[in-house]
Short mmCIF file of C-alpha atoms in Angstrom, two decimals:
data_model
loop_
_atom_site.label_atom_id
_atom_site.label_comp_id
_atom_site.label_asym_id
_atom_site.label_seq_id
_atom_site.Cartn_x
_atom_site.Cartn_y
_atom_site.Cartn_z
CA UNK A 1 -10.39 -6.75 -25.97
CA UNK A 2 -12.21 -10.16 -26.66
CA UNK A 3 -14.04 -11.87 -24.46
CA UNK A 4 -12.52 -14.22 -21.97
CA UNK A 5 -14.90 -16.15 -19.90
CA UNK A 6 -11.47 -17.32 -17.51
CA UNK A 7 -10.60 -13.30 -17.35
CA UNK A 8 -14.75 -12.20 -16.51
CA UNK A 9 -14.36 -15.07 -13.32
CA UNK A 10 -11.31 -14.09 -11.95
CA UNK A 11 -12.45 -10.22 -12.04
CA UNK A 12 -15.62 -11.61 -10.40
CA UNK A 13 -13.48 -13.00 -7.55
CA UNK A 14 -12.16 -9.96 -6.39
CA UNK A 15 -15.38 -8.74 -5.21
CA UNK A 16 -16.88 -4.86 -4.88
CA UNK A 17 -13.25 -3.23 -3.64
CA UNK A 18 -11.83 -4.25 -6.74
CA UNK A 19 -14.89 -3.47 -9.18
CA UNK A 20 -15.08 0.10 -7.89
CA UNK A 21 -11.86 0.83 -10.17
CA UNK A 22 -11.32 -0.84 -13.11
CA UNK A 23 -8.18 -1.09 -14.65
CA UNK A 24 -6.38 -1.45 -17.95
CA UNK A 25 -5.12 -4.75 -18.47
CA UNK A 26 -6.65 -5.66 -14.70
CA UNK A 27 -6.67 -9.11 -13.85
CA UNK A 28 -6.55 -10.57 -10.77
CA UNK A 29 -7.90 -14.24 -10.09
CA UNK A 30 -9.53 -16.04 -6.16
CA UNK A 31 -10.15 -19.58 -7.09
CA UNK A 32 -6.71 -20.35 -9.21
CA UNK A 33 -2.67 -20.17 -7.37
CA UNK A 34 -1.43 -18.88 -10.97
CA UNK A 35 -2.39 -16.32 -13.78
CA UNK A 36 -1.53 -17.14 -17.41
CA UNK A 37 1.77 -14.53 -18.29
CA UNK A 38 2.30 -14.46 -14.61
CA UNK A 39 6.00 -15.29 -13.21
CA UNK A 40 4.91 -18.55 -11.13
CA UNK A 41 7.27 -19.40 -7.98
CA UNK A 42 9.44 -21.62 -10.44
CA UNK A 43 10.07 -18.69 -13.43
CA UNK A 44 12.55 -15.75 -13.00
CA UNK A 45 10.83 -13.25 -12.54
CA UNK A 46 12.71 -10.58 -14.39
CA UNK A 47 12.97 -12.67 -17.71
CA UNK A 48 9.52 -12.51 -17.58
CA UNK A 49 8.66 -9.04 -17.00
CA UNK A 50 10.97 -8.93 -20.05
CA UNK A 51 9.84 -11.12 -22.15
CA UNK A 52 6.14 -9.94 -21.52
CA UNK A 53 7.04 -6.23 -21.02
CA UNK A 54 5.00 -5.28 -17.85
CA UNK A 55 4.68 -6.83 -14.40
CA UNK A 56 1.39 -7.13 -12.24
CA UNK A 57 1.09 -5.37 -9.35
CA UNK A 58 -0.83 -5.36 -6.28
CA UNK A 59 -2.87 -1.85 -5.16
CA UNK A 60 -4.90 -0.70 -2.64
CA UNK A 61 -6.00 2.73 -4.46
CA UNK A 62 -4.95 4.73 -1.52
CA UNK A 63 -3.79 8.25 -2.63
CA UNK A 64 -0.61 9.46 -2.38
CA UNK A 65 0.65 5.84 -2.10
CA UNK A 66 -1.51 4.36 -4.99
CA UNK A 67 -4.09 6.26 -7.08
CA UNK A 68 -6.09 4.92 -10.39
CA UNK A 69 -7.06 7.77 -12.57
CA UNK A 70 -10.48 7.94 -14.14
CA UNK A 71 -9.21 6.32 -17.09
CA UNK A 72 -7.76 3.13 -15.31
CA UNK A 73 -3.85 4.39 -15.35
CA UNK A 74 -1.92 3.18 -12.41
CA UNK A 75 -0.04 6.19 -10.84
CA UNK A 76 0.92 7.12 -7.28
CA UNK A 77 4.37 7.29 -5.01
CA UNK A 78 4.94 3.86 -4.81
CA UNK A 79 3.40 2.52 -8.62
CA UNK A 80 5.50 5.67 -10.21
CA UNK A 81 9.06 4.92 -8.50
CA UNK A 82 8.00 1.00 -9.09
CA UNK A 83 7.52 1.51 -13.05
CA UNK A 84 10.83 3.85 -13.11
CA UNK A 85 13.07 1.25 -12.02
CA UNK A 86 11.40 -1.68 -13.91
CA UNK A 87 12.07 0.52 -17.06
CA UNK A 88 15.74 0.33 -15.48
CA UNK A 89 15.71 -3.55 -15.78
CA UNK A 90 13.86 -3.38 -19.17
CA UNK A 91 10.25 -3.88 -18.26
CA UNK A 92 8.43 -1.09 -19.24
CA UNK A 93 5.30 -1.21 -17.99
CA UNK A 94 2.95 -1.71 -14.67
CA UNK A 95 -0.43 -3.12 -14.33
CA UNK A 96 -2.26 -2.88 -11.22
CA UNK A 97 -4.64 -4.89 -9.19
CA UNK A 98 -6.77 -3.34 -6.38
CA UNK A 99 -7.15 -5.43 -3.43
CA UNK A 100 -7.35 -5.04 0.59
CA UNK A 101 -4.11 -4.51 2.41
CA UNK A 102 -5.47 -7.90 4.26
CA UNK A 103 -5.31 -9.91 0.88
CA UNK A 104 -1.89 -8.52 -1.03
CA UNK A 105 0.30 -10.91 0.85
CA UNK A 106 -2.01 -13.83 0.35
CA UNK A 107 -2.21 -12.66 -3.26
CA UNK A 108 1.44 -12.67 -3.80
CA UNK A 109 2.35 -15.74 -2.72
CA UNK A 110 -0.51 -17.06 -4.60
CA UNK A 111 0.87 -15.82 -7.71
CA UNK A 112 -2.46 -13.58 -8.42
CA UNK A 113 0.37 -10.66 -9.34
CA UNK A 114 4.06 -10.23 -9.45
CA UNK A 115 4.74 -7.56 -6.59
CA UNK A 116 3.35 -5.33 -4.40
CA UNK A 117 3.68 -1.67 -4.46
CA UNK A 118 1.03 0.18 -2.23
CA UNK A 119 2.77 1.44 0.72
CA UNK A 120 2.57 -1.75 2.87
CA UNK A 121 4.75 -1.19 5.31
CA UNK A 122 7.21 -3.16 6.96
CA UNK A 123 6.86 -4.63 10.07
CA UNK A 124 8.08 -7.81 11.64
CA UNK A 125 5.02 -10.18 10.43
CA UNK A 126 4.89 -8.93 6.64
CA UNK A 127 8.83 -9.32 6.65
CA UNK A 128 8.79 -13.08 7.61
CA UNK A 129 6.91 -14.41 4.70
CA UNK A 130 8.24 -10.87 1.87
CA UNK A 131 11.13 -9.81 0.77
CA UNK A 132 11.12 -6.17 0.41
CA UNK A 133 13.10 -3.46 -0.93
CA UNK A 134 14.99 -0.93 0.72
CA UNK A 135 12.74 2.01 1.53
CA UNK A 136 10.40 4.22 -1.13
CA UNK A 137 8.88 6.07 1.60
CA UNK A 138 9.13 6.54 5.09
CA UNK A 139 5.68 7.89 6.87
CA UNK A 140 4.38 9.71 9.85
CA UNK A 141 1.02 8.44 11.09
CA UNK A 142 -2.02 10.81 12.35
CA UNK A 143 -5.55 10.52 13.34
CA UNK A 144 -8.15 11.77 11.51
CA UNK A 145 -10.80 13.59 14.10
CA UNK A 146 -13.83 15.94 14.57
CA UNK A 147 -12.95 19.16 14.10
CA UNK A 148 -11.90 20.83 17.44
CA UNK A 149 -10.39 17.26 18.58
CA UNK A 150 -13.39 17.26 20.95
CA UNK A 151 -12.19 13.76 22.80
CA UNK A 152 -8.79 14.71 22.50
CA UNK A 153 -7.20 11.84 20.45
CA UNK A 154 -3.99 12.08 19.91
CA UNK A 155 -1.73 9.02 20.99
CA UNK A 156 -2.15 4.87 20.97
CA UNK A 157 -1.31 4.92 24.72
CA UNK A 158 -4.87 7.39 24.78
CA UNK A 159 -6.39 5.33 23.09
CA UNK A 160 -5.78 2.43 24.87
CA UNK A 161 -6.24 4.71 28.17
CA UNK A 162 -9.80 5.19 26.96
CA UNK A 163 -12.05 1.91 26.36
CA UNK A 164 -14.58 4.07 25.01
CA UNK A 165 -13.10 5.23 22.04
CA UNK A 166 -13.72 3.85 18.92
CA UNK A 167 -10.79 3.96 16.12
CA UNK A 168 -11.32 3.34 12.34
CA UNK A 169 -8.66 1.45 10.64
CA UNK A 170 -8.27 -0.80 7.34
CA UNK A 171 -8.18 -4.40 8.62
CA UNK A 172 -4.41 -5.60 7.83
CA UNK A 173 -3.45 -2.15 7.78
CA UNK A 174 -0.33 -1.00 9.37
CA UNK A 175 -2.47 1.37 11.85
CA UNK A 176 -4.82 -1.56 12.65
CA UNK A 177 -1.52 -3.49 13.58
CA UNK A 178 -0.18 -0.51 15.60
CA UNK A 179 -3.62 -0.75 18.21
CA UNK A 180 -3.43 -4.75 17.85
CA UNK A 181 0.31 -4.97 18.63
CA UNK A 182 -0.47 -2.04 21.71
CA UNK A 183 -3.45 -4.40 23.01
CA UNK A 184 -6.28 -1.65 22.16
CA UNK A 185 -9.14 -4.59 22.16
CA UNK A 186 -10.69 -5.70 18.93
CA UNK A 187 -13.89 -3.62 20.18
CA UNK A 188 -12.62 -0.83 19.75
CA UNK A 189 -11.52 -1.26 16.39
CA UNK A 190 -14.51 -0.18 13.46
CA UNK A 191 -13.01 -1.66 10.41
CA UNK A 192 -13.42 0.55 7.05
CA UNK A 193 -12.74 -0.57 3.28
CA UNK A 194 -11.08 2.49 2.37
CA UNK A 195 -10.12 6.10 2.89
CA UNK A 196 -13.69 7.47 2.27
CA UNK A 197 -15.64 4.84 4.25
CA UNK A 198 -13.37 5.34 7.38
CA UNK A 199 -14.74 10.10 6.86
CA UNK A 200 -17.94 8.66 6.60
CA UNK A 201 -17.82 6.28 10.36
CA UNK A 202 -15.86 9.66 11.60
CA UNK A 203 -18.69 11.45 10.47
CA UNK A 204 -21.68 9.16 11.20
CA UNK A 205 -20.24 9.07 14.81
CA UNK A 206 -19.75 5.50 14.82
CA UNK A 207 -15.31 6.05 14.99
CA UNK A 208 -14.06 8.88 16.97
CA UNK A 209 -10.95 8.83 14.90
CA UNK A 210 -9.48 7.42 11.73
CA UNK A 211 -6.34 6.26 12.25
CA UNK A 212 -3.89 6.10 9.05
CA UNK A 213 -0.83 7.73 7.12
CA UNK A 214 -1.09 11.54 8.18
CA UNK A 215 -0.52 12.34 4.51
CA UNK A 216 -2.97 9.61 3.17
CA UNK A 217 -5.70 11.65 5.84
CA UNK A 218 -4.40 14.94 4.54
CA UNK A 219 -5.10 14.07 0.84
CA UNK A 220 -8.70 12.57 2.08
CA UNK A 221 -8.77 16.48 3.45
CA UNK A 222 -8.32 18.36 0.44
CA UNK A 223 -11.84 17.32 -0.49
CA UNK A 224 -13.56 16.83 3.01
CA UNK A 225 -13.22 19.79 5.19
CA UNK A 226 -15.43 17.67 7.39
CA UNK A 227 -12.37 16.77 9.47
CA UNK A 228 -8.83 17.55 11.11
CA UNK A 229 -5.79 15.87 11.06
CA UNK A 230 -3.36 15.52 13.85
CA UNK A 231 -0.25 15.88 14.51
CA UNK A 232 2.02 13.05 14.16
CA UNK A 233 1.29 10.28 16.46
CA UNK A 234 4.40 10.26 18.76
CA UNK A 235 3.94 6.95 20.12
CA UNK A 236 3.55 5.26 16.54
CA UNK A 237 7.16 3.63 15.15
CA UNK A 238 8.69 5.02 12.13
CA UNK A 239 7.12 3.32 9.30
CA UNK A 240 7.80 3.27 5.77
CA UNK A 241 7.44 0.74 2.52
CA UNK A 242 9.12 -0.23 -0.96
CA UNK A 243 7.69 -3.12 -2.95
CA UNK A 244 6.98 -6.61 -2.00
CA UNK A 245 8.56 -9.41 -3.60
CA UNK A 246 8.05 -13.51 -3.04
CA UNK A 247 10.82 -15.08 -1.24
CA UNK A 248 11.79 -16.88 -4.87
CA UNK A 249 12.44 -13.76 -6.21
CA UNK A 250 15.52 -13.09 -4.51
CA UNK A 251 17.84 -12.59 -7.33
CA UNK A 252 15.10 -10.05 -8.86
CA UNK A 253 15.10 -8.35 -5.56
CA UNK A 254 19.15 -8.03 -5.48
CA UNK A 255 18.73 -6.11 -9.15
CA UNK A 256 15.86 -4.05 -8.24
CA UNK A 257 17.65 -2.91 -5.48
CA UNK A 258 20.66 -1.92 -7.46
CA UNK A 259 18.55 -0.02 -9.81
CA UNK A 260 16.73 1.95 -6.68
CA UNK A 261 19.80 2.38 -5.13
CA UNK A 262 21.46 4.28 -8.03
CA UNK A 263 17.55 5.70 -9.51
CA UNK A 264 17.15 7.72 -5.85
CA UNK A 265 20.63 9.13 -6.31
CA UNK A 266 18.30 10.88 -9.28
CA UNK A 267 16.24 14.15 -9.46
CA UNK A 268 13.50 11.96 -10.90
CA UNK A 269 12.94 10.07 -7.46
CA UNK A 270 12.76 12.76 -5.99
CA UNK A 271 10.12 14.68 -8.37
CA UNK A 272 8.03 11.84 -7.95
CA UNK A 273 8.58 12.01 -4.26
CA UNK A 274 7.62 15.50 -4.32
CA UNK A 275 4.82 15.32 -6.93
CA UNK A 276 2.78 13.04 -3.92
CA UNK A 277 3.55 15.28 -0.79
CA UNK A 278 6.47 12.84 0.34
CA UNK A 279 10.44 14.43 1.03
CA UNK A 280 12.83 12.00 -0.96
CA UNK A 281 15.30 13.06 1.82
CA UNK A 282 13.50 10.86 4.52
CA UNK A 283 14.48 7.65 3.10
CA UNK A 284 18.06 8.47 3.69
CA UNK A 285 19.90 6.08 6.04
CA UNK A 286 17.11 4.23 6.27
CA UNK A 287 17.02 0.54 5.87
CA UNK A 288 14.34 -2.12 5.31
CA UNK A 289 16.32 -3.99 8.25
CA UNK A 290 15.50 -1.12 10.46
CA UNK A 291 11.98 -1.16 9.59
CA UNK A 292 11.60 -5.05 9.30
CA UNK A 293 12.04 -4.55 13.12
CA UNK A 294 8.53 -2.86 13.70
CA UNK A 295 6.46 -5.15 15.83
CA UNK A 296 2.85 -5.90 14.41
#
C-alpha cells in the first residue's frame, strides 16, 4: 500500500481502541463527514458496494459478535452473516472499523462507514435515528462476578437495591443502558473500553460485576478462569441485533432484508450461528419491531 498522508490522519483520529487492531483495508476518519469510496447520504448504497465490491463496516472487536484475527480479517456472528448476504446482493467483501459502541451511531450517520454490524442492539433510542434489520441474534445478558458470587449479584433490581455496588459496563453499551434506563446512578457505573479491561476492574476490585452479553462474558472465560458467569439476568429485556443502516438507505435495507430473510432459511446461517455459540433457532418469530420497543 502507498502512502496516504489523508489515510495516516484519519487512522490517527480514531485513537488507542482502534490502533490496538489493525485492519486490512481499515479506514475510518474524526475530522471529515465523508470517506473517499464511501456511499455518502445522497449515493445508493448498494450500487456502490457494487461498483466498489466491499462495504465498510463498523466493529467493536467483541468476540462472538465481532472478532479481528491476528492477521486483520474481519470475522465474527454478526461480520460473517453480514458478508454472506452482501455476497447475495453482489458485494463481496467486508471491511471493518473498530470503534466504541458510544461512537458507531455517530460514525454512521457521519458517513465514516457504510453499516454497522457488531451486535448493537436494538432499543428504542438507537431505533429512532437507524434503520435496522430484522434480527441476527437474539441474546441473554449475565454478570460477570468473583468466583463464589460473594455479594450475590444477580439482578438490575439488586443492583439498584444496593448503592454500594459497583457495575462495569461499556459506555453506550446496551448493559450500560439497561442500569441507566433502571435509574442505577451514574456512580455506580465503572466504565471499561472493552471485554478485558472490564476482568481486570472485576479483578482489581474496583467493579463487583461486569455486566454484558452472557456469551460475550463466557468467551472472555475460556481464557480467564479468574471469574464466573451468571445466570441469565431475569430482569434484563430480550435483546438482540442485525446491522445498522442510515435512514437513506431504506431501499438497501428492504433488499438486505429479502436476502436475510431467505439466507436464514439456510444451513449456512445457521453454521455460522453455531460456529459463535449462538442457536439460529432464537431469532425465530422475532422482529426488529419487537425489539425496537426496548427502553434505553
Amino acid at each position: 500500500m502507498t502512502y496516504d498522508p489523508t489515510r495516516r490522519a484519519l487512522l490517527r483520529g480514531l485513537g488507542a481502541a482502534a490502533m490496538a487492531a489493525p485492519l486490512t483495508g481499515f479506514l475510518a476518519g474524526c475530522s471529515r463527514t465523508e470517506i473517499p469510496g464511501s456511499a455518502s447520504a445522497t449515493q445508493d448504497l448498494l450500487a456502490t458496494g457494487r461498483k466498489q465490491g466491499f462495504l465498510r463496516v463498523g466493529i467493536a472487536n467483541e468476540p462472538p459478535y465481532t472478532q479481528v484475527t491476528a492477521d486483520g480479517n474481519v470475522t465474527g456472528a454478526e461480520p460473517d452473516v453480514f458478508r454472506a448476504v452482501c455476497k447475495r446482493l453482489g458485494i463481496n467483501d467486508v471491511q471493518g472499523v473498530i470503534t466504541p459502541y458510544a461512537s458507531m451511531i455517530p460514525g454512521l450517520k457521519a458517513n465514516r462507514w457504510d453499516a454497522i454490524a457488531a451486535g448493537l442492539f436494538m432499543k428504542q433510542s438507537r431505533c429512532a435515528e437507524v434503520l435496522y434489520s430484522e434480527p441476527v441474534i437474539v441474546s441473554t445478558e449475565s454478570f460477570g462476578v468473583k468466583p463464589g458470587n460473594p455479594k450475590k449479584i444477580t439482578t438490575v433490581a439488586g443492583v439498584l437495591a444496593n448503592a454500594e455496588l459497583k457495575i462495569a459496563v461499556l459506555p453506550g453499551g446496551f448493559e450500560d443502558g439497561i442500569l441507566k434506563t433502571a435509574k442505577v446512578p451514574d456512580g455506580q457505573l465503572v466504565k471499561v473500553d472493552d471485554g478485558r479491561s472490564g476482568i481486570e476492574a472485576l479483578r482489581a476490585g474496583r467493579a463487583d460485576a461486569f455486566f454484558l452479553p452472557t456469551l460475550s462474558l463466557t468467551a472472555l472465560r475460556e481464557k480467564d478462569k479468574d471469574f464466573e458467569v451468571t445466570a441469565p439476568v431475569g430482569d434484563a429485556p430480550r435483546t438482540g441485533s442485525g446491522a445498522a443502516f442510515r435512514p437513506t438507505d431504506k431501499t438497501f435495507l428492504a433488499e438486505y432484508n429479502k436476502e436475510l430473510t431467505a439466507f436464514k432459511a439456510t444451513s449456512e446461517f445457521a453454521a455460522i450461528l453455531t460456529k459463535w455459540g449462538f442457536d439460529a433457532q432464537t431469532t425465530k418469530g422475532v422482529t426488529a419491531a419487537e425489539l425496537c420497543k426496548n427502553a434505553g
